[in-house]
Short mmCIF file of C-alpha atoms in Angstrom, two decimals:
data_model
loop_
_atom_site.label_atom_id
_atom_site.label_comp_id
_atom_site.label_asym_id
_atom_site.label_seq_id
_atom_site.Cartn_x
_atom_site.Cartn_y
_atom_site.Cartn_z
CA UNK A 67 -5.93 -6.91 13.06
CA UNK A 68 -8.61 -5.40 15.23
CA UNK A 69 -11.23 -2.69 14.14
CA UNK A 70 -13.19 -0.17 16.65
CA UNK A 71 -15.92 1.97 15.20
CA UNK A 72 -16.75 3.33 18.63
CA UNK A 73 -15.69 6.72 17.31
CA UNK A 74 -17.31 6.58 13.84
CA UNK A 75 -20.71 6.59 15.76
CA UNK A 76 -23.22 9.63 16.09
CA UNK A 77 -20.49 11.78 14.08
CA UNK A 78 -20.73 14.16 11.71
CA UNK A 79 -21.00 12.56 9.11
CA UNK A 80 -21.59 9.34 10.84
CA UNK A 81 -23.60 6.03 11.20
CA UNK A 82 -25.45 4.47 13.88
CA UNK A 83 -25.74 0.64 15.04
CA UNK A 84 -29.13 0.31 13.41
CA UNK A 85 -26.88 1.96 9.88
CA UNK A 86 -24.23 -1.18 10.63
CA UNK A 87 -27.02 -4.02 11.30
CA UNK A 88 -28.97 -2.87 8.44
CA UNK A 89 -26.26 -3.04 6.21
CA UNK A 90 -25.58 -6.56 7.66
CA UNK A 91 -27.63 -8.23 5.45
CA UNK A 92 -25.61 -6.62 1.96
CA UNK A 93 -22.33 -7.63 3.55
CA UNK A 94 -23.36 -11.26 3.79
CA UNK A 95 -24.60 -10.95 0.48
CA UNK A 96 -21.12 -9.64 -0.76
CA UNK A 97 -19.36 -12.01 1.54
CA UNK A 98 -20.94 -14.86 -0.63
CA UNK A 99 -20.23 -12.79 -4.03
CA UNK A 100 -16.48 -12.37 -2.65
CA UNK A 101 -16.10 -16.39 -1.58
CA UNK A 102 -17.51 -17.62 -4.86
CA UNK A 103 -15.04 -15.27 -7.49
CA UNK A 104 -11.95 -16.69 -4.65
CA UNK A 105 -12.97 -20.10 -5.48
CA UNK A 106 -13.45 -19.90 -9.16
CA UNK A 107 -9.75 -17.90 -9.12
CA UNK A 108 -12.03 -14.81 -11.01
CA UNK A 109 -9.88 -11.64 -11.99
CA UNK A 110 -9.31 -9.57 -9.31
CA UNK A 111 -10.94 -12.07 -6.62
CA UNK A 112 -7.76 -14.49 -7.31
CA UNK A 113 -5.59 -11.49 -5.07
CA UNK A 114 -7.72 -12.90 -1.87
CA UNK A 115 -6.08 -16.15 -2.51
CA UNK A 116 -2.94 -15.42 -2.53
CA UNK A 117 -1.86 -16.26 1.27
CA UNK A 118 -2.53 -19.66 0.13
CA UNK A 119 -1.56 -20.17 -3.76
CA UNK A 120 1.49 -18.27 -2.95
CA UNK A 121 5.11 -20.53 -3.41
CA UNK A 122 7.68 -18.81 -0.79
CA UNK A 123 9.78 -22.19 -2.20
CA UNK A 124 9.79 -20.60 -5.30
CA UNK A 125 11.05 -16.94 -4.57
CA UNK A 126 13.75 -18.33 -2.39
CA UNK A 127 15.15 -20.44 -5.54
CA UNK A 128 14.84 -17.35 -7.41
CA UNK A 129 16.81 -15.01 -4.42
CA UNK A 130 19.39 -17.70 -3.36
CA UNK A 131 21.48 -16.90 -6.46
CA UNK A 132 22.69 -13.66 -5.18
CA UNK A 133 25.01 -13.38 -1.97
CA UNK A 134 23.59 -11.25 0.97
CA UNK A 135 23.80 -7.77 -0.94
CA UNK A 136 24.34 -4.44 0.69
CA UNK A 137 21.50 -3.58 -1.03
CA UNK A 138 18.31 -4.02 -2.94
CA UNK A 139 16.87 -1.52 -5.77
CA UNK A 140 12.79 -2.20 -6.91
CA UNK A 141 12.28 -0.74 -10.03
CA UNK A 142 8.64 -0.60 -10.64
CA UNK A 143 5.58 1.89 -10.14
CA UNK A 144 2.41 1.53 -8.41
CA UNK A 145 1.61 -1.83 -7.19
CA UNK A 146 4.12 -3.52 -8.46
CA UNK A 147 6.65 -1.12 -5.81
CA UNK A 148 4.96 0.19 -3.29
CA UNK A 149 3.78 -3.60 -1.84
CA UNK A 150 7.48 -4.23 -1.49
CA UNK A 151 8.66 -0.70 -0.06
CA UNK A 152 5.61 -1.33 2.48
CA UNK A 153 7.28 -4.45 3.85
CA UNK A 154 11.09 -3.02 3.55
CA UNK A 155 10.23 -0.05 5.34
CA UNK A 156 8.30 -1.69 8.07
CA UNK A 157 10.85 -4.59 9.08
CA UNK A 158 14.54 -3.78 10.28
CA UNK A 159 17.12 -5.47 8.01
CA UNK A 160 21.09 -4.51 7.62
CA UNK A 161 20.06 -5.19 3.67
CA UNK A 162 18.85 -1.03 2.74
CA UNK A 163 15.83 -1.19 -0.13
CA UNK A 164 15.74 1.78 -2.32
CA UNK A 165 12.20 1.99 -4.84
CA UNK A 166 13.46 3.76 -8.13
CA UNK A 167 9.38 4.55 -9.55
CA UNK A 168 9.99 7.92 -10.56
CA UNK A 169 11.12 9.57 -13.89
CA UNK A 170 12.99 12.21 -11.94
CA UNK A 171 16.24 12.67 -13.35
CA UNK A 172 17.79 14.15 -10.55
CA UNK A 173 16.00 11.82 -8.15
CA UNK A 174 17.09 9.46 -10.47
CA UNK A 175 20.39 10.11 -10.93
CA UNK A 176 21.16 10.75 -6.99
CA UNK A 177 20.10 7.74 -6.18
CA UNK A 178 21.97 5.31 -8.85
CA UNK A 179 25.46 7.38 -7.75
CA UNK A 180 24.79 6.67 -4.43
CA UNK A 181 24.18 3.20 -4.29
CA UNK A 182 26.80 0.58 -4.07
CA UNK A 183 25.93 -0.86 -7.31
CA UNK A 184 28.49 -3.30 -6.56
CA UNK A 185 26.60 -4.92 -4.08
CA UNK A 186 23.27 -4.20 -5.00
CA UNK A 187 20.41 -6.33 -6.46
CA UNK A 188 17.99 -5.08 -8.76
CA UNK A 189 14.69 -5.67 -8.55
CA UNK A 190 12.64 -4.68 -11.80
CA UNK A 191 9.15 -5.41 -11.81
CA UNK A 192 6.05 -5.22 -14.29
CA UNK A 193 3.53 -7.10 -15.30
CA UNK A 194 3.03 -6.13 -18.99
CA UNK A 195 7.27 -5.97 -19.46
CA UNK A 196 6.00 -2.93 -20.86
CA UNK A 197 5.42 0.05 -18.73
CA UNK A 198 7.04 3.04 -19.58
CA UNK A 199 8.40 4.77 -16.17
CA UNK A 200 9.63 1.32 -15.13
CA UNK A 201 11.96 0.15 -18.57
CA UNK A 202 13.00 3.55 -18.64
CA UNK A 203 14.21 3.67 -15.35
CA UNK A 204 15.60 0.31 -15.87
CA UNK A 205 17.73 1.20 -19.06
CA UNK A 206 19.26 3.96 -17.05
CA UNK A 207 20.07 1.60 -13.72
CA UNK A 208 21.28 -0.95 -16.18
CA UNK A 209 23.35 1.63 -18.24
CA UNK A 210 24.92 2.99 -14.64
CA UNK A 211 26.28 -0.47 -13.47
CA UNK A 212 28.01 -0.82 -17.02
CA UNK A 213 29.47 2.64 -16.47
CA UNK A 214 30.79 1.46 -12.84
CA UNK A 215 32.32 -1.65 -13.99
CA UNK A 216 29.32 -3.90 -12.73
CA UNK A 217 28.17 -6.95 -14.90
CA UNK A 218 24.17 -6.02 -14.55
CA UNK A 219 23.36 -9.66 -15.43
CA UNK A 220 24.88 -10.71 -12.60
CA UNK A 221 22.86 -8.26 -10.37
CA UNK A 222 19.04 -8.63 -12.12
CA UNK A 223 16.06 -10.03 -10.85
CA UNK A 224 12.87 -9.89 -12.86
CA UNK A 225 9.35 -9.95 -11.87
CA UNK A 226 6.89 -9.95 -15.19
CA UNK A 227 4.27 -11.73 -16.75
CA UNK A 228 4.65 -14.72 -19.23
CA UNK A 229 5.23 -12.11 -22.29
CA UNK A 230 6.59 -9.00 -22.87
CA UNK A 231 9.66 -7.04 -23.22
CA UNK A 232 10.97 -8.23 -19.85
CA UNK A 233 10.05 -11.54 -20.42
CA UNK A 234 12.41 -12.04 -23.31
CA UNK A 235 15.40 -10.14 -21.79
CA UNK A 236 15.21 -12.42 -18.93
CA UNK A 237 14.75 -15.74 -20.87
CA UNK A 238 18.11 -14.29 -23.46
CA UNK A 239 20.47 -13.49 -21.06
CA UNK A 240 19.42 -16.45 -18.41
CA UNK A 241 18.13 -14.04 -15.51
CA UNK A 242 16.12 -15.52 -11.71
CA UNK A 243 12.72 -14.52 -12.53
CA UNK A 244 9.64 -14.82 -10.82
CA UNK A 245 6.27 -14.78 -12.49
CA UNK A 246 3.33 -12.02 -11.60
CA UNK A 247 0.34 -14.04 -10.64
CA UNK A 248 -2.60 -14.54 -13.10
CA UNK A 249 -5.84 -12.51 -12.31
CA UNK A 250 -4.04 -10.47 -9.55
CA UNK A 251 -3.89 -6.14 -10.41
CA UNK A 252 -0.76 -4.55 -9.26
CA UNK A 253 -2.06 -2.77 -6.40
CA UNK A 254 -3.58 -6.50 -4.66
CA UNK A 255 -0.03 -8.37 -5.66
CA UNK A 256 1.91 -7.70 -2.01
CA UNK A 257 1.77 -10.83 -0.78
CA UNK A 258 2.87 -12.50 -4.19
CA UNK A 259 6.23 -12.55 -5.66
CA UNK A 260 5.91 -8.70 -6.61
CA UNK A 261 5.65 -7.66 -2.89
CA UNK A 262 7.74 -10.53 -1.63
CA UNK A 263 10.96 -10.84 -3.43
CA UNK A 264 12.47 -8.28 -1.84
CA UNK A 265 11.48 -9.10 1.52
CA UNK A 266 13.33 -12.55 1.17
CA UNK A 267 16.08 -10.69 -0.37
CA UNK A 268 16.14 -9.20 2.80
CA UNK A 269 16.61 -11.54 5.05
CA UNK A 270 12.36 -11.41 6.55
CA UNK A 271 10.51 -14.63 6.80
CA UNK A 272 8.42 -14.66 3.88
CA UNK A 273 6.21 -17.83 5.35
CA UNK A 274 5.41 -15.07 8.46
CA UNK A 275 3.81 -12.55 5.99
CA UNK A 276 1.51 -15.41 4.30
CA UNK A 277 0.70 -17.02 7.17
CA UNK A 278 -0.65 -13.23 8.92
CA UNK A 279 -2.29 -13.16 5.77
CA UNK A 280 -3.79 -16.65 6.35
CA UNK A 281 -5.12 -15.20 9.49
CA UNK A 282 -6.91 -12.57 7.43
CA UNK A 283 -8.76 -15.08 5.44
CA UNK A 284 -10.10 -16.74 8.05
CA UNK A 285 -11.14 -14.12 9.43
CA UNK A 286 -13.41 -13.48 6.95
CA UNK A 287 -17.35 -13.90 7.33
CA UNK A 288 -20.66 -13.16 6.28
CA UNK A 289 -21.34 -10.42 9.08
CA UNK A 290 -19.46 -7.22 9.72
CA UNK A 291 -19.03 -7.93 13.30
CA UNK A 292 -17.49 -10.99 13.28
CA UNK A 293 -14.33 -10.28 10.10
CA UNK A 294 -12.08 -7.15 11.35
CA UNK A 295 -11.57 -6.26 7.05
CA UNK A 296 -15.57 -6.44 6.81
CA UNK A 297 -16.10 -4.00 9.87
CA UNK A 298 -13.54 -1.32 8.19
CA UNK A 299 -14.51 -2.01 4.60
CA UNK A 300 -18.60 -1.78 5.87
CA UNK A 301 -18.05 1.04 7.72
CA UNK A 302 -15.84 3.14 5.49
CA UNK A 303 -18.31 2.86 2.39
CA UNK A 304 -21.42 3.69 4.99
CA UNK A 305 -19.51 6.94 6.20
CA UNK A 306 -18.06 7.68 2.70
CA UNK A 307 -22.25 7.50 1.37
CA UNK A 308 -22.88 9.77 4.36
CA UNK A 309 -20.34 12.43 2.95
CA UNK A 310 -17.41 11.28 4.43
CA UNK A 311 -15.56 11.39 1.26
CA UNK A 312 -11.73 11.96 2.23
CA UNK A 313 -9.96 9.08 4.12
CA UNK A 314 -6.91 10.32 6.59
CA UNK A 315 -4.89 7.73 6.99
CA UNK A 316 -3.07 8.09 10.10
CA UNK A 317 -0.38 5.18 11.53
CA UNK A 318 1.40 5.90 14.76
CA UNK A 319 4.52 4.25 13.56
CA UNK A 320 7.11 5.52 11.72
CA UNK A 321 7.60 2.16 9.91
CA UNK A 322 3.93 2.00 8.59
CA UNK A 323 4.30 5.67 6.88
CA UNK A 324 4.80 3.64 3.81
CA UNK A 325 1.99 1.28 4.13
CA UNK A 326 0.00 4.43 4.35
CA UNK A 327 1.29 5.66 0.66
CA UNK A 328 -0.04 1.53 -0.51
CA UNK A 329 -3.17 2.09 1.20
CA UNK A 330 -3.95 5.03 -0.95
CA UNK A 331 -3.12 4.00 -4.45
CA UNK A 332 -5.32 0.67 -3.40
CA UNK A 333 -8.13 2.64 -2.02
CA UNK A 334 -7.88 5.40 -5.03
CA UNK A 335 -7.13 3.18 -7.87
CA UNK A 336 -9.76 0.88 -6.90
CA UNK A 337 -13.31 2.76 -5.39
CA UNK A 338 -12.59 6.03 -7.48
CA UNK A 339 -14.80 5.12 -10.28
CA UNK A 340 -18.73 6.57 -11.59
CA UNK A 341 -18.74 9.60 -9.66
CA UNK A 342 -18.03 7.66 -6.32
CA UNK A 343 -15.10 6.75 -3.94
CA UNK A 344 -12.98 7.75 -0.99
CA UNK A 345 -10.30 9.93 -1.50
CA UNK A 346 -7.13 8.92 0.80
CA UNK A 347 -4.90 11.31 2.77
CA UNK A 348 -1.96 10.62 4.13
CA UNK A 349 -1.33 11.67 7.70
CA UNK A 350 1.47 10.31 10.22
CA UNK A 351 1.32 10.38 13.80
CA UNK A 352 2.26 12.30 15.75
CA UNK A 353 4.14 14.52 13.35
CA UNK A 354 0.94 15.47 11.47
CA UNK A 355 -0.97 15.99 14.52
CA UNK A 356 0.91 19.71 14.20
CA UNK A 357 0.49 19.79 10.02
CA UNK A 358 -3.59 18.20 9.22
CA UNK A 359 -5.23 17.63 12.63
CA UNK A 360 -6.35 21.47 12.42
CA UNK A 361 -7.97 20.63 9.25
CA UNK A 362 -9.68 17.27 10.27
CA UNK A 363 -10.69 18.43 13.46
CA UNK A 364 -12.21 21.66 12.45
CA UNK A 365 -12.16 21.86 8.44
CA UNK A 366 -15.36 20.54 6.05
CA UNK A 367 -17.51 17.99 8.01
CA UNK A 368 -16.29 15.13 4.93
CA UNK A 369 -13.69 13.53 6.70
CA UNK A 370 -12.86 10.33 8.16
CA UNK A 371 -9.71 9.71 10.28
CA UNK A 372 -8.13 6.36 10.43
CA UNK A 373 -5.93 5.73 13.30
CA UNK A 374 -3.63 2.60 13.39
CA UNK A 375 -0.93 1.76 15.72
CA UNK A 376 0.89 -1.24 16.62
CA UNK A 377 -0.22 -2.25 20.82
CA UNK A 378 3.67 -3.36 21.13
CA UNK A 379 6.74 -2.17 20.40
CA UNK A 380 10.21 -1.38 21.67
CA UNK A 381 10.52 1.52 23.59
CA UNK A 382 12.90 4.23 24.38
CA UNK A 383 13.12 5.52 27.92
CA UNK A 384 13.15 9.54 28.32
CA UNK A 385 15.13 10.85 31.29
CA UNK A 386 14.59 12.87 34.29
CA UNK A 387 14.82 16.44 33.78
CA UNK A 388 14.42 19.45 36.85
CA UNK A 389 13.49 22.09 33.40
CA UNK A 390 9.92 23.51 34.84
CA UNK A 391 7.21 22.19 33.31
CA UNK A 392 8.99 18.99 31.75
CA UNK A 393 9.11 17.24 34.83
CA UNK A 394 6.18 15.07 34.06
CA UNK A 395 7.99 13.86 31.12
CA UNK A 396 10.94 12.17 33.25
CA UNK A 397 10.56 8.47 33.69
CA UNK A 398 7.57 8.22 30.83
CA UNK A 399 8.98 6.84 27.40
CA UNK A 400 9.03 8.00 23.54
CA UNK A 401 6.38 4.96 23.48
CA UNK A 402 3.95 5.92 26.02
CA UNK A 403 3.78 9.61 24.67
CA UNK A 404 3.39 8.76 21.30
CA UNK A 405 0.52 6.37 22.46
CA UNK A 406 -0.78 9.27 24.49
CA UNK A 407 -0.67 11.31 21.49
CA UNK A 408 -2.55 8.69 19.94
CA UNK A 409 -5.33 8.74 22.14
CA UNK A 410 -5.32 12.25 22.43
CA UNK A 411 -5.93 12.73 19.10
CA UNK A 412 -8.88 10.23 18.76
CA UNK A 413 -10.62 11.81 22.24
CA UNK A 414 -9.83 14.79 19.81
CA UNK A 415 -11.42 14.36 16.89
CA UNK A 416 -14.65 12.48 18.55
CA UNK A 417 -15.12 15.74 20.78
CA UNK A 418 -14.95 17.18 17.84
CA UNK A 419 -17.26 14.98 16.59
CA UNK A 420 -15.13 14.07 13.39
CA UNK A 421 -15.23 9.84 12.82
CA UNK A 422 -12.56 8.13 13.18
CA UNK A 423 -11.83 4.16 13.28
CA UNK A 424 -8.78 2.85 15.18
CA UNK A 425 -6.95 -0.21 13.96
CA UNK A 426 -4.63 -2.61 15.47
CA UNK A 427 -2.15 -4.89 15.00
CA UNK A 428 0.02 -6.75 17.62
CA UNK A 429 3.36 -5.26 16.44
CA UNK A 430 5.14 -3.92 13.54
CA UNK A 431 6.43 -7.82 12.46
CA UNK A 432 6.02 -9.87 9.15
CA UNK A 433 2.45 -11.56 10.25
CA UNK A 434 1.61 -8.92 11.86
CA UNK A 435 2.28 -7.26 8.12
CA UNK A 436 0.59 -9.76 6.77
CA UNK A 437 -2.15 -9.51 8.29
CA UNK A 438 -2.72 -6.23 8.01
CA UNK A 439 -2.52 -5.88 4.11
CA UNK A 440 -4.66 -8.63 3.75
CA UNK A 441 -7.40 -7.33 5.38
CA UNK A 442 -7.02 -4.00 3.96
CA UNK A 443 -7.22 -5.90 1.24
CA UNK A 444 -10.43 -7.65 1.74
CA UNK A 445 -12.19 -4.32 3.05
CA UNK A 446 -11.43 -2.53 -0.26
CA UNK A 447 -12.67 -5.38 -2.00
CA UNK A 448 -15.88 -5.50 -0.11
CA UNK A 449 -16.42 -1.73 -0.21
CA UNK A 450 -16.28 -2.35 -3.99
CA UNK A 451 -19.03 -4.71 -3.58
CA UNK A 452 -21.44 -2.93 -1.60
CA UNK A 453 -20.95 0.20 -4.13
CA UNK A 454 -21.52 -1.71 -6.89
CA UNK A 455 -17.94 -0.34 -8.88
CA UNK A 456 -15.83 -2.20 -10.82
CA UNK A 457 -13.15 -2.78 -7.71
CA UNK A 458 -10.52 -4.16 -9.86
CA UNK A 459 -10.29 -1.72 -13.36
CA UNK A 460 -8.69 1.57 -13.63
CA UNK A 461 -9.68 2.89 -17.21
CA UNK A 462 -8.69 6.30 -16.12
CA UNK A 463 -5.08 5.24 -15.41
CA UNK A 464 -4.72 3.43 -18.80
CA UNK A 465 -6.29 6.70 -21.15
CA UNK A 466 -2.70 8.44 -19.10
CA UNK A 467 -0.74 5.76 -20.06
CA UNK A 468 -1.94 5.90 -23.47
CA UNK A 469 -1.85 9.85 -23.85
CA UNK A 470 2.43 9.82 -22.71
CA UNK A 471 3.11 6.82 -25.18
CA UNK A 472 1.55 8.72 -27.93
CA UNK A 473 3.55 11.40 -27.12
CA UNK A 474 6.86 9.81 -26.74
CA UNK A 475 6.10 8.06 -30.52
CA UNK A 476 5.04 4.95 -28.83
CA UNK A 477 2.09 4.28 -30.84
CA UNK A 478 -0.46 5.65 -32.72
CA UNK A 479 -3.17 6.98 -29.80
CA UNK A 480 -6.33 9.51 -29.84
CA UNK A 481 -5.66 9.99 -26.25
CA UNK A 482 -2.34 11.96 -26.83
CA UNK A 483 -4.16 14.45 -29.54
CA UNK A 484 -6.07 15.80 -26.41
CA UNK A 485 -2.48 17.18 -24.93
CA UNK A 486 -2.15 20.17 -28.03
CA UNK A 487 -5.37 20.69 -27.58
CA UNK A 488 -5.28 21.95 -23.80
CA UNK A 489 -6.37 25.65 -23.14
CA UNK A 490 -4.49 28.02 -21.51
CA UNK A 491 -4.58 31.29 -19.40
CA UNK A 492 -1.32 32.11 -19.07
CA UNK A 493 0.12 34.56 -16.57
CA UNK A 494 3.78 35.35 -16.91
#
């Protein structure tokens, strides 16, 4: 991964060189904050680890048992999905990956009587064996492969914690498990058996993704100019203190417009706490350069625009055509214009003197991947740092989750007495 913040200097908002060597000295202080929770395995810190303490061995045992499926189903929410969809929407496989983390009932049911459930593995996955959306969603899945003959036993693979609801059903009925790692939140768990199980189900070499994350970590240093995740995760919070308070996240791949949906529930879920934070947007380019880039380019000064692209990929030749005024397109490719685009868009928004980081990886592959959500990883952790928020919480999640159990007769919680008591203005 490679970070330039060429284009987040002298912006408006933006930060200088002096901003980025002054604020040297806190990142080597968080640096040695960061290094010290890896090594004791601390809450939260343990996630940085994971490229290392992570057993691919294991997850293959757990995988082998099924035959190459048609497809795979993740039923989860949050972290404990979108880690997963990131990889199995990036990397070309003949196995299709579906994410059930909805309580839609017609997304719902569309997708279950559409899938071969035959031939499909299901992938259920939470930590507590608890959540709501996700056992929900998994009592209806399970209830449509009795309905279509399928022995759901047979087709189950569970991904929870040492206790819990899920935890038992697998241990009755003999299911391939895999265990959510200690002292890792859902949102830091993709390169642990949550975001990896379906990625070996897959076919995708599972070692790749570690070992791109194994590049991240060493990566990592006590100075912002020498660690790629410290240069984003420095200059970010810098920009974001400046006023730069909305984050457009902006790939130039079609494959990575899920990785842009993880970045923002890690980013949210993790900075957005005492008043402070970044809020994410999601953006894809070039599609979005006729949707947002009106609004980032000449909208509220409070952006920041974060441009990433793989520098190879396969490309797609576009032919010669006499039309008038197309000619220029003939013998140019759907790769070089949508890397034109690309650096149209940043000469764009730096004319318009809107920041904007680029960020690179080699190509869309597994440690390339890897790689990648490491050290997005490691910047989110470090912007946590040098805010001085509790990175790793989300207390304003769990009052939600509380509220719609109380509701549903789940348990006995305050939080749910504050739904009949909401005002309204109602206009029929």
């Amino acid at each position: 991964m490679r970070v330039d913040l060429g284009n987040a200097l002298e912006t408006t908002p933006g930060i200088t060189t002096e901003t980025l060597d002054r604020l040297d000295e806190r990142v080597a202080a968080a640096h040695d904050r960061i290094a010290a929770g890896m090594a004791d395995d601390e809450f939260g810190y343990a996630a940085l680890t994971l490229p290392e303490t992570a057993d691919p061995d294991r997850i293959h045992a757990a995988v082998d048992g099924f035959d190459r499926p048609e497809a795979v189903l993740t039923v989860g929410i949050g972290g404990s999905a979108l880690g997963a969809a990131t990889l199995a929407t990036a990397l070309e496989s003949d196995v299709d990956a579906y994410v059930l983390d909805n309580v839609d009932p017609d997304d719902a049911r569309a997708l279950l009587d559409d899938l071969p459930l035959a031939d499909t593995v299901v992938n259920v996955v939470s930590k507590s064996g608890t959540t709501a959306e996700t056992l929900a969603n998994f009592l209806v899945a399970r209830e449509a492969m009795a309905d279509a003959g399928v022995d759901w036993t047979d087709r189950t693979l569970v991904t929870t914690g040492e206790s819990g609801n899920l935890r038992e059903l697998a241990d009755r009925h003999g299911l391939p498990s895999l265990p959510v790692p200690d002292g890792v939140p859902g949102r830091f768990s993709a390169l642990s058996t949550v975001g990896l199980a379906v990625a070996a189900l897959q076919g995708h070499d599972v070692e790749a993704v570690l070992a791109g994350g194994r590049d991240g970590m060493a990566s990592l240093s006590g100075s912002l100019y020498e660690s790629p995740a410290y240069a984003y995760g420095a200059a970010t919070y810098a920009l974001a203190e400046r006023g730069a308070r909305t984050n457009a996240v902006m790939p130039y791949a079609e494959s990575l417009e899920t990785f842009a949906e993880w970045f923002a529930q890690l980013w949210a879920e993790s900075l957005g706490k005492d008043g402070l934070g970044q809020t994410p947007a999601r953006a894809l380019g070039a599609t979005d350069q006729h949707s947002q880039l009106q609004l980032y380019r000449a909208g509220p000064p409070d952006k920041l625009v974060t441009l990433v692209r793989p520098t190879e990929r396969a490309d797609v030749p576009i032919p010669e055509t006499d039309l008038d005024g197309l000619a220029y397109l003939g013998g140019s490719s759907l790769g070089g214009l949508l890397d034109a685009e690309f650096e149209a868009t940043e000469a764009s928004l730096a004319a318009a003197d809107v920041p904007n980081v680029r960020v690179e990886i080699d190509r869309v592959d597994e440690r390339s991947l890897g790689e990648l959500l490491y050290g997005m990883e490691a910047a989110c952790v470090l912007y946590g740092e040098l805010a001085s928020v509790s990175t790793f919480t989300q207390p304003a999640v769990e009052w939600g989750k509380k509220a719609a159990r109380g509701l549903l007769g789940g348990g006995d919680f305050p939080e749910a007495d504050a739904v009949t008591e909401k005002r309204e203005l109602r206009v029929d």
